[in-house]
Amino acid sequence: QVHLVESGGGLVQAGGSLRLSCVTSGRTWVNYNMGWFRQAPGKEREFVAAITWSGGSTRYADSVKGRFTISRDNAKSTVYLQMNSLKPEDTAVYYCSANLNSLTTRASSYEYWGQGTQVTVSS
């Protein structure tokens, strides 16, 4: 069992930055690849970024590439999403997730999910 708790969301002006954190727990969490997804009102949950268990490989959605950075600190049991140059279209609830398989972009492939943290970007 892997438990995930996100934090760091909030209200920011366009062009600003936020760093989301996802604190994990569970004996085997370090074996899991980690992902960030987001869901805006009335829209489907969409992939944002993912990182392998070792941190050696990452993957990003085209919409955030060059602006967002995913990282992990296994010693602190935490995954981060640094978000720069934020745009109003980045407004959504952001979810942390975990899977054992790959850097997949498919939400259905992720086994564990956090409760989400709201990010609102004003224009």
JSON list of C-alpha atoms in Angstrom, two decimals, residues 18-73:
[
{"chain": "A", "resi": 18, "resn": "LEU", "atom": "CA", "xyz": [4.53, 27.24, -7.48]},
{"chain": "A", "resi": 19, "resn": "ARG", "atom": "CA", "xyz": [6.12, 24.07, -6.18]},
{"chain": "A", "resi": 20, "resn": "LEU", "atom": "CA", "xyz": [3.90, 21.14, -5.42]},
{"chain": "A", "resi": 21, "resn": "SER", "atom": "CA", "xyz": [4.99, 18.40, -3.04]},
{"chain": "A", "resi": 22, "resn": "CYS", "atom": "CA", "xyz": [3.75, 14.85, -2.69]},
{"chain": "A", "resi": 23, "resn": "VAL", "atom": "CA", "xyz": [4.73, 13.10, 0.51]},
{"chain": "A", "resi": 24, "resn": "THR", "atom": "CA", "xyz": [4.57, 9.35, 0.24]},
{"chain": "A", "resi": 25, "resn": "SER", "atom": "CA", "xyz": [4.46, 6.49, 2.69]},
{"chain": "A", "resi": 26, "resn": "GLY", "atom": "CA", "xyz": [4.58, 2.75, 2.44]},
{"chain": "A", "resi": 27, "resn": "ARG", "atom": "CA", "xyz": [7.41, 0.28, 2.68]},
{"chain": "A", "resi": 28, "resn": "THR", "atom": "CA", "xyz": [7.94, -0.10, -1.06]},
{"chain": "A", "resi": 29, "resn": "TRP", "atom": "CA", "xyz": [7.13, 3.37, -2.37]},
{"chain": "A", "resi": 30, "resn": "VAL", "atom": "CA", "xyz": [10.69, 3.87, -3.64]},
{"chain": "A", "resi": 31, "resn": "ASN", "atom": "CA", "xyz": [10.04, 1.14, -6.21]},
{"chain": "A", "resi": 32, "resn": "TYR", "atom": "CA", "xyz": [7.25, 3.14, -7.79]},
{"chain": "A", "resi": 33, "resn": "ASN", "atom": "CA", "xyz": [7.36, 5.46, -10.75]},
{"chain": "A", "resi": 34, "resn": "MET", "atom": "CA", "xyz": [5.58, 8.67, -9.83]},
{"chain": "A", "resi": 35, "resn": "GLY", "atom": "CA", "xyz": [3.33, 10.89, -11.89]},
{"chain": "A", "resi": 36, "resn": "TRP", "atom": "CA", "xyz": [1.48, 14.19, -11.70]},
{"chain": "A", "resi": 37, "resn": "PHE", "atom": "CA", "xyz": [-1.91, 14.62, -13.36]},
{"chain": "A", "resi": 38, "resn": "ARG", "atom": "CA", "xyz": [-4.37, 17.51, -13.37]},
{"chain": "A", "resi": 39, "resn": "GLN", "atom": "CA", "xyz": [-8.08, 17.93, -13.85]},
{"chain": "A", "resi": 40, "resn": "ALA", "atom": "CA", "xyz": [-9.85, 21.17, -14.69]},
{"chain": "A", "resi": 41, "resn": "PRO", "atom": "CA", "xyz": [-13.61, 21.59, -14.17]},
{"chain": "A", "resi": 42, "resn": "GLY", "atom": "CA", "xyz": [-15.57, 19.81, -16.86]},
{"chain": "A", "resi": 43, "resn": "LYS", "atom": "CA", "xyz": [-12.48, 18.18, -18.33]},
{"chain": "A", "resi": 44, "resn": "GLU", "atom": "CA", "xyz": [-10.88, 14.76, -18.14]},
{"chain": "A", "resi": 45, "resn": "ARG", "atom": "CA", "xyz": [-7.86, 14.11, -15.96]},
{"chain": "A", "resi": 46, "resn": "GLU", "atom": "CA", "xyz": [-4.73, 14.71, -18.02]},
{"chain": "A", "resi": 47, "resn": "PHE", "atom": "CA", "xyz": [-1.10, 13.68, -17.70]},
{"chain": "A", "resi": 48, "resn": "VAL", "atom": "CA", "xyz": [1.39, 16.35, -16.66]},
{"chain": "A", "resi": 49, "resn": "ALA", "atom": "CA", "xyz": [4.70, 14.67, -15.81]},
{"chain": "A", "resi": 50, "resn": "ALA", "atom": "CA", "xyz": [6.24, 11.42, -14.59]},
{"chain": "A", "resi": 51, "resn": "ILE", "atom": "CA", "xyz": [9.53, 10.22, -13.14]},
{"chain": "A", "resi": 52, "resn": "THR", "atom": "CA", "xyz": [11.06, 6.76, -12.74]},
{"chain": "A", "resi": 53, "resn": "TRP", "atom": "CA", "xyz": [11.72, 5.22, -9.34]},
{"chain": "A", "resi": 54, "resn": "SER", "atom": "CA", "xyz": [15.40, 6.13, -9.61]},
{"chain": "A", "resi": 55, "resn": "GLY", "atom": "CA", "xyz": [14.79, 9.64, -10.90]},
{"chain": "A", "resi": 56, "resn": "GLY", "atom": "CA", "xyz": [16.85, 8.83, -13.95]},
{"chain": "A", "resi": 57, "resn": "SER", "atom": "CA", "xyz": [14.13, 9.39, -16.52]},
{"chain": "A", "resi": 58, "resn": "THR", "atom": "CA", "xyz": [11.30, 11.87, -16.82]},
{"chain": "A", "resi": 59, "resn": "ARG", "atom": "CA", "xyz": [8.43, 12.52, -19.19]},
{"chain": "A", "resi": 60, "resn": "TYR", "atom": "CA", "xyz": [6.31, 15.63, -19.73]},
{"chain": "A", "resi": 61, "resn": "ALA", "atom": "CA", "xyz": [3.15, 16.65, -21.49]},
{"chain": "A", "resi": 62, "resn": "ASP", "atom": "CA", "xyz": [3.87, 18.97, -24.41]},
{"chain": "A", "resi": 63, "resn": "SER", "atom": "CA", "xyz": [1.78, 21.69, -22.76]},
{"chain": "A", "resi": 64, "resn": "VAL", "atom": "CA", "xyz": [4.15, 21.95, -19.79]},
{"chain": "A", "resi": 65, "resn": "LYS", "atom": "CA", "xyz": [7.49, 21.02, -21.33]},
{"chain": "A", "resi": 66, "resn": "GLY", "atom": "CA", "xyz": [10.12, 23.66, -20.56]},
{"chain": "A", "resi": 67, "resn": "ARG", "atom": "CA", "xyz": [8.01, 25.20, -17.78]},
{"chain": "A", "resi": 68, "resn": "PHE", "atom": "CA", "xyz": [7.47, 22.36, -15.29]},
{"chain": "A", "resi": 69, "resn": "THR", "atom": "CA", "xyz": [10.07, 20.10, -13.66]},
{"chain": "A", "resi": 70, "resn": "ILE", "atom": "CA", "xyz": [9.37, 16.85, -11.82]},
{"chain": "A", "resi": 71, "resn": "SER", "atom": "CA", "xyz": [11.87, 15.54, -9.29]},
{"chain": "A", "resi": 72, "resn": "ARG", "atom": "CA", "xyz": [12.01, 13.20, -6.33]},
{"chain": "A", "resi": 73, "resn": "ASP", "atom": "CA", "xyz": [13.94, 12.88, -3.11]}
]
